[in-house]
Amino acid sequence: MSKKYILALDQGTTSSRAIIFNHSGEIISVAQKPFQQYFPKAGWVEHDAQEIWSTQSSVAAEVVAQTDLDAQDIEAIGITNQRETTVVWDTETQQPIHRAIVWQDRRTSDYCEELKAAGHADMIRDKTGLIIDAYFSATKLKWILDNVEGAREKAAAGRLKFGTVDSWLIYKFTKGATHATDITNASRTMLYNIHDQCWDQELLDLFDIPAEMMPEVKSNSEVFGETANTLFPIPITGVAGDQQSALFGQMCLERGMAKTTYGTGCFLVMNTGEEAVQSDNNLLTTVAWKLDDKVTYALEGSVFIGGAAIQWLRDGLGLLSDAADSEAMATAVEDNDGVYFVPALSGLAAPYWDQFARGTLVGLTRGTTKNHIVRAALEGIAYQVADVLKAMEQDMQSETKEMRVDGGAVKNNFMMQFQADILRSQVIRPKVMETTAMGAAYLAGLATGYWKSIDDIQSQWQVDREFDPEMESEAADQLLKRWHAAVERSRGWEKTNEN
């Protein structure tokens, strides 16, 4: 068995990757391709679903080709994906009827306000664990049906299918044989009842979505289908949304264990065990995973703009040529010199949920340099995570002693140390930071018996570095106080355009 390998497909917001893992959980090979981001209007973010498919399928072939392996050496495929991003396609043409609407997209913000005003918030929260927001798939799907010519007629005729990115990839890899999703991705659509574990007819009716469009919902570790694009069919046996996959890959298997993934956004997820904890602090209740008919739940706080803030400073403002330069620039100055950057470039997510907030840079003086601004951006990412963790601790009525971290930005030692200082808790970086892909690989391998049990894989998680708080508590509290003052200045900004 150990001579075979697991192929993990990690379909992210800005690139598609493929990683081959061996039985010891070690990375054998990696392939990655970026794809284009489309911004047709202010607040709109789109992807070409066909390009997602082409980049993901090509890196899957590439990662195998750049080793000495053949397709028959792959035991199984695990898929993890950007969540909430919405694809609708025509089964007759097998083509999308519109670009994929990305999780960051805000075009349905006004409609979300109408839903709240109509009194639907409590019902939706009780069924789905989610807050009404343009972030989730339901309003994006409704927008496509309402705005693409002929979409409603095709949907009524049974020609259209909806899927989050995992469903789209499974459909394409199986050449249309399988239209399915997993329970974690389903739980992010605002259409799935996380308690009854089914698509909720009341919600489908509210959004005027035909039930026939919806994929079959499976657990996270079972056979979804087989690839029909290779000489040797390979079973797809593990699927999970990226944040739940990272929670599993980080081996946060017990209630109260938490991780933060620092990617385009930041996502803090805490295992709450078999209890679906309802948040009093604007966090989301979601499904962590389902294994052997047992559902594990989680609390989640999402930060829309994490690493994307540094990308914007690089690509939008030209303040740095490479994101990796941010650490040296931040440490080139003694402190932030009173500069605070609230990166609400797509509104503010948890715990504020202000879709009308906008990015704010305050505290500028003649002495401000680009190094101060870059440092403020890194600190702004850490402050957002701290706000989410504080809300989570209040919901759980307990303090978090450690935070496991992953994602590209955790290589930045300055930010990780600052994060530990602001959280007042230990931040732990694992040796293998590809925990999102690793989670998908583990789920796939467990389904086939490649790994016999969770105990078989738990020892594979190892620590690279631990960051302990070094800053005095009073200093950390003062920084947080100023940060919260900056946040207040960013909130509701877009609404001021109405006056």
CSV table of C-alpha atoms in Angstrom, one decimal:
chain,number,residue,atom,x,y,z
A,1,MET,CA,0.0,0.0,0.0
A,2,SER,CA,2.8,2.5,0.9
A,3,LYS,CA,4.1,2.2,-2.7
A,4,LYS,CA,1.0,4.0,-3.9
A,5,TYR,CA,0.2,7.7,-3.4
A,6,ILE,CA,-2.6,10.1,-2.9
A,7,LEU,CA,-3.2,13.0,-5.2
A,8,ALA,CA,-4.7,16.1,-3.6
A,9,LEU,CA,-6.2,18.8,-5.8
A,10,ASP,CA,-6.3,22.2,-4.1
A,11,GLN,CA,-8.4,24.6,-6.1
A,12,GLY,CA,-7.9,28.0,-4.6
A,13,THR,CA,-9.1,31.6,-5.2
A,14,THR,CA,-6.1,32.6,-7.3
A,15,SER,CA,-4.5,29.3,-8.4
A,16,SER,CA,-5.1,25.6,-8.9
A,17,ARG,CA,-2.6,23.2,-7.4
A,18,ALA,CA,-1.9,19.5,-7.3
A,19,ILE,CA,0.2,17.8,-4.6
A,20,ILE,CA,1.2,14.1,-4.3
A,21,PHE,CA,1.5,12.7,-0.8
A,22,ASN,CA,3.1,9.5,0.2
A,23,HIS,CA,1.9,7.2,3.0
A,24,SER,CA,4.1,9.1,5.6
A,25,GLY,CA,2.3,12.4,4.7
A,26,GLU,CA,5.3,13.7,2.9
A,27,ILE,CA,5.0,15.9,-0.2
A,28,ILE,CA,6.4,14.1,-3.3
A,29,SER,CA,5.6,16.7,-5.9
A,30,VAL,CA,3.7,20.0,-6.4
A,31,ALA,CA,2.4,21.7,-9.5
A,32,GLN,CA,0.6,25.0,-9.6
A,33,LYS,CA,-1.0,27.4,-12.1
A,34,PRO,CA,-2.6,30.8,-11.5
A,35,PHE,CA,-5.7,31.8,-13.3
A,36,GLN,CA,-7.3,35.2,-14.2
A,37,GLN,CA,-9.3,37.3,-11.8
A,38,TYR,CA,-12.2,39.3,-13.3
A,39,PHE,CA,-13.5,42.5,-11.8
A,40,PRO,CA,-16.3,43.7,-14.2
A,41,LYS,CA,-17.7,46.3,-11.7
A,42,ALA,CA,-16.8,47.7,-8.3
A,43,GLY,CA,-17.3,44.9,-5.8
A,44,TRP,CA,-17.8,42.2,-8.4
A,45,VAL,CA,-15.3,39.3,-8.6
A,46,GLU,CA,-15.6,36.5,-11.1
A,47,HIS,CA,-13.6,33.5,-12.4
A,48,ASP,CA,-13.8,31.6,-15.6
A,49,ALA,CA,-15.0,28.2,-14.5
A,50,GLN,CA,-13.6,26.6,-17.7
A,51,GLU,CA,-10.2,28.1,-16.8
A,52,ILE,CA,-10.5,26.7,-13.3
A,53,TRP,CA,-11.1,23.2,-14.8
A,54,SER,CA,-8.3,23.5,-17.4
A,55,THR,CA,-5.8,24.7,-14.8
A,56,GLN,CA,-6.8,22.1,-12.3
A,57,SER,CA,-6.8,19.2,-14.7
A,58,SER,CA,-3.5,20.3,-16.2
A,59,VAL,CA,-1.7,20.5,-12.9
A,60,ALA,CA,-3.1,17.1,-12.0
A,61,ALA,CA,-1.5,15.7,-15.1
A,62,GLU,CA,1.7,17.7,-14.6
A,63,VAL,CA,2.3,16.7,-11.0
A,64,VAL,CA,2.2,13.0,-12.0
A,65,ALA,CA,4.3,13.6,-15.1
A,66,GLN,CA,7.1,15.4,-13.3
A,67,THR,CA,7.6,12.3,-11.1
A,68,ASP,CA,8.3,8.7,-12.2
A,69,LEU,CA,4.7,7.8,-11.4
A,70,ASP,CA,1.9,6.6,-13.6
A,71,ALA,CA,-1.8,7.1,-13.1
A,72,GLN,CA,-2.1,3.6,-11.7
A,73,ASP,CA,0.3,4.6,-8.9
A,74,ILE,CA,-2.4,7.0,-7.5
A,75,GLU,CA,-4.5,5.3,-4.9
A,76,ALA,CA,-7.2,8.0,-4.8
A,77,ILE,CA,-7.9,11.7,-5.4
A,78,GLY,CA,-8.9,14.2,-2.7
A,79,ILE,CA,-10.3,17.6,-3.6
A,80,THR,CA,-10.4,20.8,-1.6
A,81,ASN,CA,-11.6,24.0,-2.9
A,82,GLN,CA,-12.4,27.7,-2.5
A,83,ARG,CA,-15.9,27.7,-0.9
A,84,GLU,CA,-19.1,29.6,-1.7
A,85,THR,CA,-17.9,30.4,-5.3
A,86,THR,CA,-20.9,29.6,-7.5
A,87,VAL,CA,-21.0,27.8,-10.8
A,88,VAL,CA,-24.1,27.1,-13.0
A,89,TRP,CA,-23.8,25.0,-16.1
A,90,ASP,CA,-25.9,23.6,-18.9
A,91,THR,CA,-25.9,19.8,-18.9
A,92,GLU,CA,-26.5,19.7,-22.6
A,93,THR,CA,-23.4,21.7,-23.5
A,94,GLN,CA,-21.5,21.0,-20.3
A,95,GLN,CA,-20.6,24.7,-20.4
A,96,PRO,CA,-21.1,27.3,-17.6
A,97,ILE,CA,-23.8,29.8,-18.5
A,98,HIS,CA,-22.0,32.7,-16.7
A,99,ARG,CA,-18.6,33.2,-15.1
A,100,ALA,CA,-18.3,31.8,-11.6
A,101,ILE,CA,-19.3,34.3,-9.0
A,102,VAL,CA,-16.5,34.3,-6.4
A,103,TRP,CA,-17.0,34.2,-2.6
A,104,GLN,CA,-15.6,37.8,-2.4
A,105,ASP,CA,-18.3,39.2,-4.7
A,106,ARG,CA,-20.6,41.8,-3.2
A,107,ARG,CA,-23.1,42.3,-6.0
A,108,THR,CA,-26.0,40.9,-4.0
A,109,SER,CA,-25.4,43.1,-0.9
A,110,ASP,CA,-28.5,45.1,-1.4
A,111,TYR,CA,-30.6,42.0,-1.8
A,112,CYS,CA,-29.2,40.6,1.4
A,113,GLU,CA,-30.3,43.8,3.2
A,114,GLU,CA,-33.8,43.2,1.8
A,115,LEU,CA,-33.8,39.7,3.2
A,116,LYS,CA,-32.9,41.0,6.6
A,117,ALA,CA,-35.5,43.7,6.4
A,118,ALA,CA,-38.1,41.1,5.5
A,119,GLY,CA,-37.3,39.2,8.7
A,120,HIS,CA,-35.6,36.1,7.3
A,121,ALA,CA,-32.4,36.4,9.3
A,122,ASP,CA,-33.4,34.2,12.3
A,123,MET,CA,-34.9,31.5,10.1
A,124,ILE,CA,-31.8,31.3,7.9
A,125,ARG,CA,-29.5,31.3,10.9
A,126,ASP,CA,-31.4,28.6,12.7
A,127,LYS,CA,-31.3,26.3,9.6
A,128,THR,CA,-27.9,27.0,8.1
A,129,GLY,CA,-25.8,28.4,11.0
A,130,LEU,CA,-25.0,31.3,8.6
A,131,ILE,CA,-25.6,35.1,8.7
A,132,ILE,CA,-27.3,36.6,5.7
A,133,ASP,CA,-24.5,37.9,3.5
A,134,ALA,CA,-23.5,38.2,-0.1
A,135,TYR,CA,-20.5,35.9,0.8
A,136,PHE,CA,-22.6,32.7,0.5
A,137,SER,CA,-23.8,30.9,-2.6
A,138,ALA,CA,-27.6,31.3,-2.4
A,139,THR,CA,-27.8,34.9,-3.5
A,140,LYS,CA,-25.2,34.4,-6.2
A,141,LEU,CA,-27.1,31.5,-7.6
A,142,LYS,CA,-30.3,33.5,-7.6
A,143,TRP,CA,-28.6,36.4,-9.3
A,144,ILE,CA,-27.4,34.1,-12.2
A,145,LEU,CA,-30.9,32.7,-12.6
A,146,ASP,CA,-32.4,36.1,-12.6
A,147,ASN,CA,-29.9,37.9,-14.8
A,148,VAL,CA,-28.6,35.4,-17.4
A,149,GLU,CA,-30.9,35.4,-20.4
A,150,GLY,CA,-32.9,32.1,-20.6
A,151,ALA,CA,-31.6,30.8,-17.4
A,152,ARG,CA,-34.9,30.5,-15.6
A,153,GLU,CA,-36.4,28.7,-18.6
A,154,LYS,CA,-33.5,26.2,-18.8
A,155,ALA,CA,-33.6,25.6,-15.0
A,156,ALA,CA,-37.3,24.9,-15.2
A,157,ALA,CA,-36.6,22.4,-18.0
A,158,GLY,CA,-34.0,20.6,-15.8
A,159,ARG,CA,-31.0,21.6,-18.0
A,160,LEU,CA,-29.1,23.6,-15.4
A,161,LYS,CA,-26.9,22.3,-12.6
A,162,PHE,CA,-25.5,24.3,-9.7
A,163,GLY,CA,-22.3,23.6,-7.9
A,164,THR,CA,-19.6,25.0,-5.7
A,165,VAL,CA,-16.2,24.5,-7.3
A,166,ASP,CA,-15.8,21.0,-5.9
A,167,SER,CA,-19.0,19.9,-7.7
A,168,TRP,CA,-17.9,21.5,-10.9
A,169,LEU,CA,-14.6,19.7,-10.8
A,170,ILE,CA,-16.2,16.3,-9.9
A,171,TYR,CA,-18.6,16.8,-12.8
A,172,LYS,CA,-15.8,17.5,-15.2
A,173,PHE,CA,-13.4,14.8,-14.0
A,174,THR,CA,-16.2,12.2,-14.3
A,175,LYS,CA,-17.4,13.6,-17.6
A,176,GLY,CA,-20.8,14.4,-16.3
A,177,ALA,CA,-21.4,11.1,-14.5
A,178,THR,CA,-21.4,12.5,-11.0
A,179,HIS,CA,-23.2,15.7,-9.7
A,180,ALA,CA,-22.3,15.7,-6.1
A,181,THR,CA,-20.8,17.8,-3.3
A,182,ASP,CA,-19.7,17.2,0.2
A,183,ILE,CA,-21.4,18.3,3.4
A,184,THR,CA,-18.9,21.0,4.2
A,185,ASN,CA,-19.3,22.8,0.9
A,186,ALA,CA,-23.1,22.3,1.1
A,187,SER,CA,-23.1,23.9,4.6
A,188,ARG,CA,-21.7,27.2,3.0
A,189,THR,CA,-24.5,27.7,0.4
A,190,MET,CA,-27.1,29.2,2.8
A,191,LEU,CA,-29.4,26.5,1.3
A,192,TYR,CA,-28.5,23.5,3.4
A,193,ASN,CA,-30.0,22.6,6.8
A,194,ILE,CA,-27.0,21.6,8.9
A,195,HIS,CA,-29.2,19.9,11.5
A,196,ASP,CA,-31.5,17.9,9.2
A,197,GLN,CA,-28.6,17.4,6.8
A,198,CYS,CA,-30.5,18.1,3.6
A,199,TRP,CA,-31.2,20.9,1.1
A,200,ASP,CA,-33.9,22.9,2.8
A,201,GLN,CA,-37.1,23.3,0.7
A,202,GLU,CA,-38.2,26.5,2.5
A,203,LEU,CA,-34.8,28.1,1.6
A,204,LEU,CA,-34.9,26.8,-2.0
A,205,ASP,CA,-38.4,28.4,-2.3
A,206,LEU,CA,-37.3,31.6,-0.7
A,207,PHE,CA,-34.5,32.0,-3.3
A,208,ASP,CA,-36.6,30.5,-6.1
A,209,ILE,CA,-34.1,27.8,-6.9
A,210,PRO,CA,-35.3,24.5,-8.4
A,211,ALA,CA,-34.3,21.5,-6.2
A,212,GLU,CA,-33.3,19.6,-9.4
A,213,MET,CA,-30.3,21.9,-9.8
A,214,MET,CA,-28.8,20.9,-6.5
A,215,PRO,CA,-26.0,18.2,-6.2
A,216,GLU,CA,-26.2,15.1,-4.1
A,217,VAL,CA,-24.6,15.7,-0.7
A,218,LYS,CA,-22.1,13.1,0.5
A,219,SER,CA,-19.8,12.7,3.5
A,220,ASN,CA,-16.2,13.9,3.4
A,221,SER,CA,-14.6,10.5,3.0
A,222,GLU,CA,-16.4,8.1,0.6
A,223,VAL,CA,-16.4,7.3,-3.1
A,224,PHE,CA,-17.7,10.3,-5.2
A,225,GLY,CA,-16.9,8.8,-8.6
A,226,GLU,CA,-14.1,7.9,-10.9
A,227,THR,CA,-12.1,10.0,-13.3
A,228,ALA,CA,-13.0,9.4,-16.9
A,229,ASN,CA,-10.1,11.6,-18.2
A,230,THR,CA,-7.2,9.2,-17.7
A,231,LEU,CA,-6.2,5.8,-19.0
A,232,PHE,CA,-6.6,4.4,-15.5
A,233,PRO,CA,-9.8,5.5,-13.7
A,234,ILE,CA,-8.9,7.0,-10.3
A,235,PRO,CA,-11.5,7.1,-7.5
A,236,ILE,CA,-12.3,10.5,-6.0
A,237,THR,CA,-12.8,9.6,-2.4
A,238,GLY,CA,-12.2,12.7,-0.3
A,239,VAL,CA,-13.8,16.2,-0.7
A,240,ALA,CA,-13.9,19.1,1.7
A,241,GLY,CA,-14.1,22.9,1.6
A,242,ASP,CA,-10.7,24.4,2.0
A,243,GLN,CA,-11.1,25.6,5.6
A,244,GLN,CA,-12.6,22.4,6.9
A,245,SER,CA,-9.9,20.5,5.1
A,246,ALA,CA,-7.2,22.6,6.8
A,247,LEU,CA,-8.8,22.0,10.2
A,248,PHE,CA,-8.6,18.2,9.5
A,249,GLY,CA,-5.1,18.5,8.1
A,250,GLN,CA,-4.0,20.3,11.2
A,251,MET,CA,-5.3,17.4,13.3
A,252,CYS,CA,-7.7,19.7,15.3
A,253,LEU,CA,-9.7,16.7,16.2
A,254,GLU,CA,-10.9,17.6,19.7
A,255,ARG,CA,-13.4,20.1,20.8
A,256,GLY,CA,-11.8,23.5,21.4
A,257,MET,CA,-8.9,23.0,19.0
A,258,ALA,CA,-8.6,25.8,16.4
A,259,LYS,CA,-6.6,26.8,13.4
A,260,THR,CA,-6.2,29.9,11.2
A,261,THR,CA,-5.4,29.7,7.5
A,262,TYR,CA,-3.8,32.8,6.1
A,263,GLY,CA,-4.5,32.9,2.4
A,264,THR,CA,-6.3,35.4,0.2
A,265,GLY,CA,-8.5,35.8,3.3
A,266,CYS,CA,-8.0,34.5,6.8
A,267,PHE,CA,-10.2,31.8,8.2
A,268,LEU,CA,-10.3,30.8,11.9
A,269,VAL,CA,-12.1,27.6,12.6
A,270,MET,CA,-12.7,25.9,15.9
A,271,ASN,CA,-13.8,22.3,16.4
A,272,THR,CA,-17.0,22.3,18.6
A,273,GLY,CA,-17.5,18.5,18.6
A,274,GLU,CA,-21.0,17.0,18.1
A,275,GLU,CA,-22.6,20.3,19.3
A,276,ALA,CA,-23.6,22.9,16.7
A,277,VAL,CA,-22.7,25.9,18.9
A,278,GLN,CA,-24.9,29.0,18.0
A,279,SER,CA,-22.8,32.1,18.2
A,280,ASP,CA,-23.9,35.2,20.1
A,281,ASN,CA,-21.0,37.1,18.5
A,282,ASN,CA,-21.7,37.0,14.8
A,283,LEU,CA,-19.7,33.9,14.0
A,284,LEU,CA,-20.8,31.1,11.8
A,285,THR,CA,-21.9,27.7,12.8
A,286,THR,CA,-20.8,25.2,10.2
A,287,VAL,CA,-20.0,21.6,9.5
A,288,ALA,CA,-16.4,20.6,10.2
A,289,TRP,CA,-16.7,17.2,8.6
A,290,LYS,CA,-18.8,14.0,8.4
A,291,LEU,CA,-17.1,10.7,8.9
A,292,ASP,CA,-18.9,7.3,9.3
A,293,ASP,CA,-22.3,9.0,9.6
A,294,LYS,CA,-21.0,11.2,12.5
A,295,VAL,CA,-21.1,14.9,12.0
A,296,THR,CA,-18.5,17.2,13.7
A,297,TYR,CA,-19.4,20.9,13.9
A,298,ALA,CA,-17.3,24.0,14.1
A,299,LEU,CA,-17.4,27.7,14.7
A,300,GLU,CA,-15.9,29.9,12.0
A,301,GLY,CA,-14.9,33.5,11.7
A,302,SER,CA,-14.0,34.7,8.2
A,303,VAL,CA,-11.7,37.6,7.3
A,304,PHE,CA,-12.3,38.6,3.7
A,305,ILE,CA,-8.9,40.3,3.1
A,306,GLY,CA,-5.8,38.7,4.5
A,307,GLY,CA,-2.9,38.1,2.1
A,308,ALA,CA,-4.9,39.9,-0.5
A,309,ALA,CA,-4.0,43.1,1.4
A,310,ILE,CA,-0.3,42.6,0.6
A,311,GLN,CA,-1.2,41.6,-3.0
A,312,TRP,CA,-3.0,45.0,-3.3
A,313,LEU,CA,-0.1,46.9,-1.9
A,314,ARG,CA,2.1,45.1,-4.4
A,315,ASP,CA,-0.1,45.2,-7.5
A,316,GLY,CA,-2.4,48.1,-6.9
A,317,LEU,CA,0.0,50.6,-5.2
A,318,GLY,CA,3.4,49.2,-6.2
A,319,LEU,CA,4.8,49.6,-2.6
A,320,LEU,CA,6.7,46.3,-2.9
A,321,SER,CA,7.8,44.1,-5.7
A,322,ASP,CA,7.3,40.8,-4.0
A,323,ALA,CA,5.0,39.8,-1.1
A,324,ALA,CA,8.0,38.1,0.5
A,325,ASP,CA,9.6,41.5,0.9
A,326,SER,CA,6.9,42.5,3.4
A,327,GLU,CA,8.6,41.0,6.4
A,328,ALA,CA,11.9,42.9,5.8
A,329,MET,CA,10.0,46.1,5.2
A,330,ALA,CA,7.9,45.7,8.4
A,331,THR,CA,11.0,45.1,10.6
A,332,ALA,CA,12.8,48.0,8.9
A,333,VAL,CA,10.8,50.4,11.2
A,334,GLU,CA,10.6,50.3,14.9
A,335,ASP,CA,6.8,50.3,15.1
A,336,ASN,CA,3.8,51.3,13.0
A,337,ASP,CA,4.3,55.0,14.0
A,338,GLY,CA,0.5,55.3,14.6
A,339,VAL,CA,-0.5,54.0,11.2
A,340,TYR,CA,-3.4,51.6,11.0
A,341,PHE,CA,-4.7,49.9,7.9
A,342,VAL,CA,-8.2,48.3,8.0
A,343,PRO,CA,-8.2,46.1,4.9
A,344,ALA,CA,-11.9,46.1,4.3
A,345,LEU,CA,-11.5,46.0,0.6
A,346,SER,CA,-14.5,43.7,0.3
A,347,GLY,CA,-16.3,44.8,3.4
A,348,LEU,CA,-15.7,43.5,6.9
A,349,ALA,CA,-16.6,39.9,7.7
A,350,ALA,CA,-16.7,38.4,11.3
A,351,PRO,CA,-17.4,39.6,13.8
A,352,TYR,CA,-18.6,42.8,12.2
A,353,TRP,CA,-20.4,41.6,9.0
A,354,ASP,CA,-20.4,45.1,7.6
A,355,GLN,CA,-20.7,44.7,3.8
A,356,PHE,CA,-20.6,48.5,3.4
A,357,ALA,CA,-17.2,49.0,5.2
A,358,ARG,CA,-14.3,49.9,3.0
A,359,GLY,CA,-10.6,49.9,3.3
A,360,THR,CA,-9.2,52.6,5.6
A,361,LEU,CA,-5.7,53.9,6.2
A,362,VAL,CA,-5.4,56.2,9.2
A,363,GLY,CA,-2.7,57.9,11.2
A,364,LEU,CA,-0.7,59.2,8.3
A,365,THR,CA,1.9,62.0,8.8
A,366,ARG,CA,4.7,63.5,6.8
A,367,GLY,CA,7.0,60.9,8.5
A,368,THR,CA,5.0,57.9,7.2
A,369,THR,CA,6.9,55.7,4.9
A,370,LYS,CA,5.9,52.7,2.7
A,371,ASN,CA,7.5,50.5,5.4
A,372,HIS,CA,5.0,51.8,7.9
A,373,ILE,CA,2.1,51.1,5.6
A,374,VAL,CA,3.3,47.6,4.8
A,375,ARG,CA,3.8,46.9,8.5
A,376,ALA,CA,0.3,48.3,9.2
A,377,ALA,CA,-1.1,45.9,6.6
A,378,LEU,CA,0.5,42.9,8.3
A,379,GLU,CA,-0.7,44.1,11.7
A,380,GLY,CA,-4.1,44.6,10.2
A,381,ILE,CA,-4.3,41.0,9.2
A,382,ALA,CA,-3.3,39.9,12.8
A,383,TYR,CA,-5.8,42.3,14.4
A,384,GLN,CA,-8.7,40.9,12.4
A,385,VAL,CA,-7.8,37.3,13.5
A,386,ALA,CA,-7.6,38.5,17.1
A,387,ASP,CA,-11.1,40.0,16.8
A,388,VAL,CA,-12.5,36.7,15.6
A,389,LEU,CA,-10.7,34.7,18.3
A,390,LYS,CA,-12.1,36.9,21.0
A,391,ALA,CA,-15.6,36.4,19.7
A,392,MET,CA,-15.0,32.7,19.5
A,393,GLU,CA,-13.7,32.5,23.1
A,394,GLN,CA,-16.8,34.3,24.3
A,395,ASP,CA,-19.1,31.8,22.5
A,396,MET,CA,-17.2,28.8,23.8
A,397,GLN,CA,-16.8,30.4,27.3
A,398,SER,CA,-13.1,29.4,27.4
A,399,GLU,CA,-9.7,30.7,26.5
A,400,THR,CA,-7.6,29.4,23.6
A,401,LYS,CA,-4.1,28.4,24.7
A,402,GLU,CA,-2.8,27.7,21.2
A,403,MET,CA,-3.6,28.5,17.6
A,404,ARG,CA,-2.4,26.3,14.8
A,405,VAL,CA,-1.6,28.2,11.6
A,406,ASP,CA,-1.1,27.5,8.0
A,407,GLY,CA,-1.2,29.1,4.6
A,408,GLY,CA,1.4,31.0,2.6
A,409,ALA,CA,1.6,34.1,4.9
A,410,VAL,CA,2.6,32.0,8.0
A,411,LYS,CA,6.2,32.0,6.6
A,412,ASN,CA,6.3,35.6,7.7
A,413,ASN,CA,7.9,35.4,11.1
A,414,PHE,CA,7.2,39.0,12.0
A,415,MET,CA,3.5,38.6,11.4
A,416,MET,CA,3.3,35.3,13.3
A,417,GLN,CA,5.1,36.8,16.3
A,418,PHE,CA,2.9,39.8,16.2
A,419,GLN,CA,-0.1,37.5,16.0
A,420,ALA,CA,1.0,35.6,19.2
A,421,ASP,CA,1.5,39.0,20.9
A,422,ILE,CA,-2.0,40.2,20.1
A,423,LEU,CA,-3.7,36.9,20.7
A,424,ARG,CA,-1.9,36.5,24.0
A,425,SER,CA,-1.6,32.8,23.2
A,426,GLN,CA,0.8,30.4,21.5
A,427,VAL,CA,0.9,30.3,17.7
A,428,ILE,CA,2.1,27.0,16.3
A,429,ARG,CA,3.3,26.5,12.7
A,430,PRO,CA,3.6,22.9,11.4
A,431,LYS,CA,6.4,21.5,9.4
A,432,VAL,CA,4.2,20.7,6.5
A,433,MET,CA,2.2,23.9,5.9
A,434,GLU,CA,0.2,22.5,3.0
A,435,THR,CA,-2.4,21.4,5.5
A,436,THR,CA,-5.4,22.2,3.3
A,437,ALA,CA,-4.2,19.8,0.6
A,438,MET,CA,-3.1,17.3,3.3
A,439,GLY,CA,-6.6,17.3,4.8
A,440,ALA,CA,-8.1,16.3,1.5
A,441,ALA,CA,-5.4,13.7,1.0
A,442,TYR,CA,-6.2,12.2,4.5
A,443,LEU,CA,-9.9,12.1,3.8
A,444,ALA,CA,-9.3,10.4,0.5
A,445,GLY,CA,-6.9,7.8,1.9
A,446,LEU,CA,-9.1,7.0,4.9
A,447,ALA,CA,-12.0,6.1,2.5
A,448,THR,CA,-9.9,3.5,0.6
A,449,GLY,CA,-8.0,2.1,3.6
A,450,TYR,CA,-4.7,3.6,2.5
A,451,TRP,CA,-4.6,4.9,6.0
A,452,LYS,CA,-6.4,2.5,8.4
A,453,SER,CA,-7.6,5.1,10.9
A,454,ILE,CA,-7.2,8.7,12.2
A,455,ASP,CA,-4.7,7.3,14.7
A,456,ASP,CA,-2.7,6.1,11.7
A,457,ILE,CA,-2.2,9.7,10.5
A,458,GLN,CA,-2.3,11.8,13.7
A,459,SER,CA,1.4,11.3,14.5
A,460,GLN,CA,2.3,12.7,11.1
A,461,TRP,CA,1.5,16.3,12.2
A,462,GLN,CA,4.8,17.9,13.5
A,463,VAL,CA,5.7,21.3,14.8
A,464,ASP,CA,8.1,23.6,12.8
A,465,ARG,CA,8.1,26.6,15.2
A,466,GLU,CA,6.2,27.9,18.2
A,467,PHE,CA,5.6,31.6,18.7
A,468,ASP,CA,5.0,32.6,22.3
A,469,PRO,CA,3.7,36.1,23.4
A,470,GLU,CA,6.5,38.5,24.1
A,471,MET,CA,4.8,41.9,24.1
A,472,GLU,CA,3.5,43.3,27.4
A,473,SER,CA,-0.2,43.0,27.8
A,474,GLU,CA,-0.7,46.7,28.3
A,475,ALA,CA,1.1,47.5,25.0
A,476,ALA,CA,-1.0,44.9,23.2
A,477,ASP,CA,-4.2,46.3,24.7
A,478,GLN,CA,-3.3,49.8,23.6
A,479,LEU,CA,-2.6,48.6,20.0
A,480,LEU,CA,-6.0,46.9,19.9
A,481,LYS,CA,-7.8,49.9,21.3
A,482,ARG,CA,-6.4,52.1,18.4
A,483,TRP,CA,-7.2,49.3,15.9
A,484,HIS,CA,-10.8,49.3,17.0
A,485,ALA,CA,-11.0,53.0,16.6
A,486,ALA,CA,-9.7,52.6,13.0
A,487,VAL,CA,-12.3,49.9,12.4
A,488,GLU,CA,-15.1,52.3,13.4
A,489,ARG,CA,-13.9,54.8,10.9
A,490,SER,CA,-14.1,52.2,8.1
A,491,ARG,CA,-17.6,50.9,8.9
A,492,GLY,CA,-20.6,51.9,6.8
A,493,TRP,CA,-18.5,54.0,4.5
A,494,GLU,CA,-20.2,52.9,1.3
A,495,LYS,CA,-23.6,54.0,2.7
A,496,THR,CA,-22.3,57.6,2.9
A,497,ASN,CA,-22.5,57.7,-0.9
A,498,GLU,CA,-26.3,57.5,-0.6
A,499,ASN,CA,-26.4,61.0,1.1
